[in-house]
Coordinates of C-alpha atoms in Angstrom, one line a residue:
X1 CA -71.5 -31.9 -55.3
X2 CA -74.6 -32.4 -52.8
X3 CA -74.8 -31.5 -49.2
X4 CA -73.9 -35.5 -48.3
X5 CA -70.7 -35.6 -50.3
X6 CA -70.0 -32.2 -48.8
X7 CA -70.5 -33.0 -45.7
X8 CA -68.4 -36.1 -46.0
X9 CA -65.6 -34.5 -47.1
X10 CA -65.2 -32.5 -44.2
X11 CA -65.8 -35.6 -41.8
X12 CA -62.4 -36.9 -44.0
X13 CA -60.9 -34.0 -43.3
X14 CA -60.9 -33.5 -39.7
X15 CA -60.4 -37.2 -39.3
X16 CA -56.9 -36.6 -41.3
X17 CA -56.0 -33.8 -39.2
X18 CA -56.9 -35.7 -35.8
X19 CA -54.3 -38.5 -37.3
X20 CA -52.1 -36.4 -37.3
X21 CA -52.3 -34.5 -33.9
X22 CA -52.1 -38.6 -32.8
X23 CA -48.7 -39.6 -34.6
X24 CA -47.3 -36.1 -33.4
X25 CA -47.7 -37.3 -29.7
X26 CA -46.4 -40.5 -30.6
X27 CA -43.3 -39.0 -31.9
X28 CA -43.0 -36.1 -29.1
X29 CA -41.2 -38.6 -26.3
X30 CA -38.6 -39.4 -28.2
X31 CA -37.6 -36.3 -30.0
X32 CA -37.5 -35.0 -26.5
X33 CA -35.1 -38.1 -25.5
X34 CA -33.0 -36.9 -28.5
X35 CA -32.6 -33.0 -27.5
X36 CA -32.3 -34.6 -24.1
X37 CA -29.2 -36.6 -25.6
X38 CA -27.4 -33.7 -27.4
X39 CA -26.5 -31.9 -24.6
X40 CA -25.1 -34.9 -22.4
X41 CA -22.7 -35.7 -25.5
X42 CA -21.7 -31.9 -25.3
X43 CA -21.0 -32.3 -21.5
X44 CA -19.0 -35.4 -22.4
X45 CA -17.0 -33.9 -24.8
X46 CA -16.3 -31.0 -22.7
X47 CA -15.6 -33.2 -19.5
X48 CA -13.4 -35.0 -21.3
X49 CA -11.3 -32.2 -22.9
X50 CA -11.5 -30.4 -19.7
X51 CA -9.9 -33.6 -17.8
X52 CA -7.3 -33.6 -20.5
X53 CA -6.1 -30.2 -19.6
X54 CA -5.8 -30.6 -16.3
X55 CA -3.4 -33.3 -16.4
X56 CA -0.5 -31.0 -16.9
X57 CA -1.9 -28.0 -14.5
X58 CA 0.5 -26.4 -12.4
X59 CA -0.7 -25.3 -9.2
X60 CA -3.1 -22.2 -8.9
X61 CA -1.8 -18.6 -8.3
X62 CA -3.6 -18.3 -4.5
X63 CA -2.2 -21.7 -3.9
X64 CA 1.4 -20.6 -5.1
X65 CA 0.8 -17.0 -2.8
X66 CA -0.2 -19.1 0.1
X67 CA 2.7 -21.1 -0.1
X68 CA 5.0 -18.0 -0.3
X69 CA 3.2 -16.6 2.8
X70 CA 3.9 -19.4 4.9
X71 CA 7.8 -19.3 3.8
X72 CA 7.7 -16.0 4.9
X73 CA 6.3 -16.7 7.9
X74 CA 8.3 -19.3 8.7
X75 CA 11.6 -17.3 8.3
X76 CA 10.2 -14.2 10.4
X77 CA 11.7 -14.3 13.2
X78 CA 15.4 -15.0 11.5
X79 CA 14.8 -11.9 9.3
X80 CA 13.3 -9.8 12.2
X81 CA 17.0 -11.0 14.0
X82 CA 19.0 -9.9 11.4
X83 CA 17.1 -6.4 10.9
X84 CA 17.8 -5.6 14.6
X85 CA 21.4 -6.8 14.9
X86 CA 21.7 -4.6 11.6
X87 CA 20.2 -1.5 13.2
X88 CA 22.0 -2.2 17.0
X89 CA 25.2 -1.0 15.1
X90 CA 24.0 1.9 13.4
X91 CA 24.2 5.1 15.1
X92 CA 21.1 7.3 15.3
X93 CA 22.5 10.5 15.0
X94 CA 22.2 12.0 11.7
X95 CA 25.1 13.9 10.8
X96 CA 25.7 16.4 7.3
X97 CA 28.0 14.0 6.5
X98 CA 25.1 11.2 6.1
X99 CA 22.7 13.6 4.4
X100 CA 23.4 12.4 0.7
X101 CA 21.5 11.0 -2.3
X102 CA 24.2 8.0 -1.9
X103 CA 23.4 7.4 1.5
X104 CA 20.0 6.5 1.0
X105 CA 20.0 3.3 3.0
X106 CA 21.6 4.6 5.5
X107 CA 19.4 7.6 6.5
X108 CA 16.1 5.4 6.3
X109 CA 17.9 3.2 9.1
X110 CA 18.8 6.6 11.1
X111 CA 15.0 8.4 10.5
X112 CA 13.5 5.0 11.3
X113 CA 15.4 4.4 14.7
X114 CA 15.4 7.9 15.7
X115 CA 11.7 8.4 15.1
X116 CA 10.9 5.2 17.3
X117 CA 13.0 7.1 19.9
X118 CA 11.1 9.9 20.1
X119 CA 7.8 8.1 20.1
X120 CA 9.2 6.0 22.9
X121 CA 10.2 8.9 24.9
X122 CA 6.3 10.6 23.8
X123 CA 4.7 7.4 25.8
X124 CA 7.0 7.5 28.9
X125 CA 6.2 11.6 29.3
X126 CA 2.8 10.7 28.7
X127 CA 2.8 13.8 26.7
X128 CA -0.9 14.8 25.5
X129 CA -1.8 11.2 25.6
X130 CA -5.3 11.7 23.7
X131 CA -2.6 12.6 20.5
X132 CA 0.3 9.6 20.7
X133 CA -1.9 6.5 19.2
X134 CA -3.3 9.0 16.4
X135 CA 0.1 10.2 16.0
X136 CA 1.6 6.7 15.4
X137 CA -0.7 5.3 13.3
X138 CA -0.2 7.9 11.0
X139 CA 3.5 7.3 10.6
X140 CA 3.1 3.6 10.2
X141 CA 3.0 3.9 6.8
X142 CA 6.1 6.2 6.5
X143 CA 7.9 3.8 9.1
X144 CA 7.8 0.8 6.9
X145 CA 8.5 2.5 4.1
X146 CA 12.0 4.0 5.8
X147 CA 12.7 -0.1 7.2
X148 CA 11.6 -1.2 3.4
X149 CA 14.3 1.6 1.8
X150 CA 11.5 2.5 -0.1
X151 CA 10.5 5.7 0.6
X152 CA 11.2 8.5 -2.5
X153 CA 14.7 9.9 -2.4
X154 CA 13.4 14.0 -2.2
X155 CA 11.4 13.0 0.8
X156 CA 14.0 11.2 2.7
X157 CA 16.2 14.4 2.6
X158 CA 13.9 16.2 3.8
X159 CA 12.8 14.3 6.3
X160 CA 16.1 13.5 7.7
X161 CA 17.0 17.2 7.6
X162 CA 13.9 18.0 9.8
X163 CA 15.4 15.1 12.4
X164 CA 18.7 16.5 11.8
X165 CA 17.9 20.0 12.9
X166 CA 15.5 18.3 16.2
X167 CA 18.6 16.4 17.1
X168 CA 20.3 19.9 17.5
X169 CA 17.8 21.5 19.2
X170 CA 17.7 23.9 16.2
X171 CA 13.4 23.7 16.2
X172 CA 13.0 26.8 13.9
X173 CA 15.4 25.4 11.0
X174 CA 13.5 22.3 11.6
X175 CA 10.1 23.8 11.3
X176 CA 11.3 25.5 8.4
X177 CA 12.5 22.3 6.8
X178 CA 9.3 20.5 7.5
X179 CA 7.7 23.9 6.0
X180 CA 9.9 23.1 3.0
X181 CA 8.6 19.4 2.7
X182 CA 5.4 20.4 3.1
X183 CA 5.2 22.4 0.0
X184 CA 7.2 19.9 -2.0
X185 CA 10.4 21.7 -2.1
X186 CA 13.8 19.5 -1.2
X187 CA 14.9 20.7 2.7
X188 CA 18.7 20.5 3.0
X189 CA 20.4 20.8 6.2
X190 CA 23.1 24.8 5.6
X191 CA 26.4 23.5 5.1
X192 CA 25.6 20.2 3.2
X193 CA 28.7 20.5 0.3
X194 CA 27.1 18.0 -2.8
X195 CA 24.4 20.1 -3.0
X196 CA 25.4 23.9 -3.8
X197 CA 23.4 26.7 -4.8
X198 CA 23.6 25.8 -8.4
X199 CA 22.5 22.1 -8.1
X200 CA 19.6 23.2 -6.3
X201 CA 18.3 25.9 -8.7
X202 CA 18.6 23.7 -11.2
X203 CA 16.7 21.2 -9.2
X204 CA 14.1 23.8 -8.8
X205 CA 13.7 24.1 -12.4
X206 CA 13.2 20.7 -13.1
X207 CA 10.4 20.9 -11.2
X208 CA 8.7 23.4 -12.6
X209 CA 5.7 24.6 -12.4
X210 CA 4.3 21.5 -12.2
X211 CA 5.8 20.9 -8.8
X212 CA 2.4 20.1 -6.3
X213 CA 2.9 20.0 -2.5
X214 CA 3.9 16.7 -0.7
X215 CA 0.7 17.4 1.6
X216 CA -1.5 17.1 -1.5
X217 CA -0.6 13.7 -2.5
X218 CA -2.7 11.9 -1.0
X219 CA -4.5 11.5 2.6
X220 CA -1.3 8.6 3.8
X221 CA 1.6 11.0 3.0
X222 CA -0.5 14.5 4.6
X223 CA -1.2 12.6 7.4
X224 CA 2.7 11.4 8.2
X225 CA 4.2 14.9 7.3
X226 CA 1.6 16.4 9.9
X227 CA 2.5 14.3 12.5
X228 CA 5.8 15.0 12.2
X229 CA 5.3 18.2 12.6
X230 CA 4.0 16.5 16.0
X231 CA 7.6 15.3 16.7
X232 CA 9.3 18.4 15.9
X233 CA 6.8 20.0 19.0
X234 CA 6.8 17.2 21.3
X235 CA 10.8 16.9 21.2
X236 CA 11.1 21.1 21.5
X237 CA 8.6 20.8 24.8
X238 CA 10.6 17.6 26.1
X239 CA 13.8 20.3 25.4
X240 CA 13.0 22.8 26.6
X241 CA 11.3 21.2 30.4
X242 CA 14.7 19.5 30.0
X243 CA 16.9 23.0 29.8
X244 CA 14.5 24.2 32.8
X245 CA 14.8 21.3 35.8
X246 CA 18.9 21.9 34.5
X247 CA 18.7 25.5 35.6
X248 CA 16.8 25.0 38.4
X249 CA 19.7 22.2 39.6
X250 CA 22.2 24.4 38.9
X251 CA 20.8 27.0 40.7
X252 CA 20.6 25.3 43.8

């Protein structure tokens, strides 16, 4: 083969490849309309199964909360009614008779009116006012549990022992109750019959070694049982100034 028929060989060549670079271009448009296509059948498809399941939707869980919200709303002042004409005839002092695992209801109803006493009482002294708005945010949390009935059994006890014991002016049983719940031990009021020495040891044993103080729970319950340890020294003050203008009147 000479230079000339070498030479136009490779002329045939590149003419054959720049055919085909031409007819690729042709052809790009619409292969690019056909990927272009595929997906909008896919959407189709999967608009039109998507419209099929939401025929027979129910309505959405936040729509179905909302809706319960509103109810509750609604019907707020009719429940709030019916709590206070519950509580008007329920007596707010706590008797031994009252402290029992059965009377549960009852003794949330007693701590929760009695502790809305004293903080009543705290405002109108204006007793160390810098403490009273700490005090009571801290024992929102342990108010509506005791208007919710909600609040662990142990605790209740104990807590209604330490009001017990303030109700009687008996301020070192009830600092030695709230010592008791602060612990994590059970505080019963002396003289309390369902619970004799027996019960309670074997209480204590159940509890074992495992038992971890109620002040180590977490930060909502420590901060509650310390400021009820507030109460107990606000209501001894307000007794004892009480016990003093009395003398000084009978004196005179």
């Amino acid at each position: 083969m000479g230079l000339n028929d070498l030479l136009a060989a490779e002329i045939e060549k590149k003419r054959k490849r720049l055919d085909d670079e031409t007819d690729a271009v042709k052809l790009k448009p619409k292969e690019l309309l056909k990927r272009q296509e595929v997906p909008q059948q896919v959407k189709e498809q999967h608009y039109t199964g998507t419209e099929g399941r939401l025929e027979g939707l129910k309505p959405s869980k936040p729509a179905e909360d909302a809706l319960l919200l509103v109810n509750r709303l609604k019907t707020r002042p009719e429940r709030i009614d019916a709590i206070i004409a519950q509580e008007s005839q329920v007596k707010t002092q706590i008797t031994v008779e009252t402290i029992q695992e059965e009377q549960t209801d009852l003794l949330s109803i007693q701590c929760n009116l009695f502790i809305h006493t004293v903080l009543r009482s705290w405002t109108t002294d204006n007793y160390k006012p810098d403490l009273i708005l700490d005090t009571k945010r801290a024992l929102y949390p342990l108010l509506l549990k005791l208007r919710r009935k909600t609040l662990p059994t142990q605790l209740l006890i104990s807590l209604s022992t330490i009001l017990f014991h303030m109700q009687r002016s008996e301020f070192s049983l009830a600092t030695q109750s709230y010592m008791e719940l602060s612990i994590g031990n059970v505080a019963w009021p002396i003289g309390v019959v369902s619970v004799g020495i027996h019960a309670r040891r074997a209480h204590e044993r159940i509890q074992g070694k495992d038992k971890v103080a109620n002040v180590m729970l977490d930060d909502t319950t420590r901060l509650w049982i310390t400021s009820v340890k507030r109460l107990i020294t606000y209501w001894a003050d307000r007794d004892r100034r009480s016990r003093s203008t009395e003398s000084l009147i009978i004196s005179h």
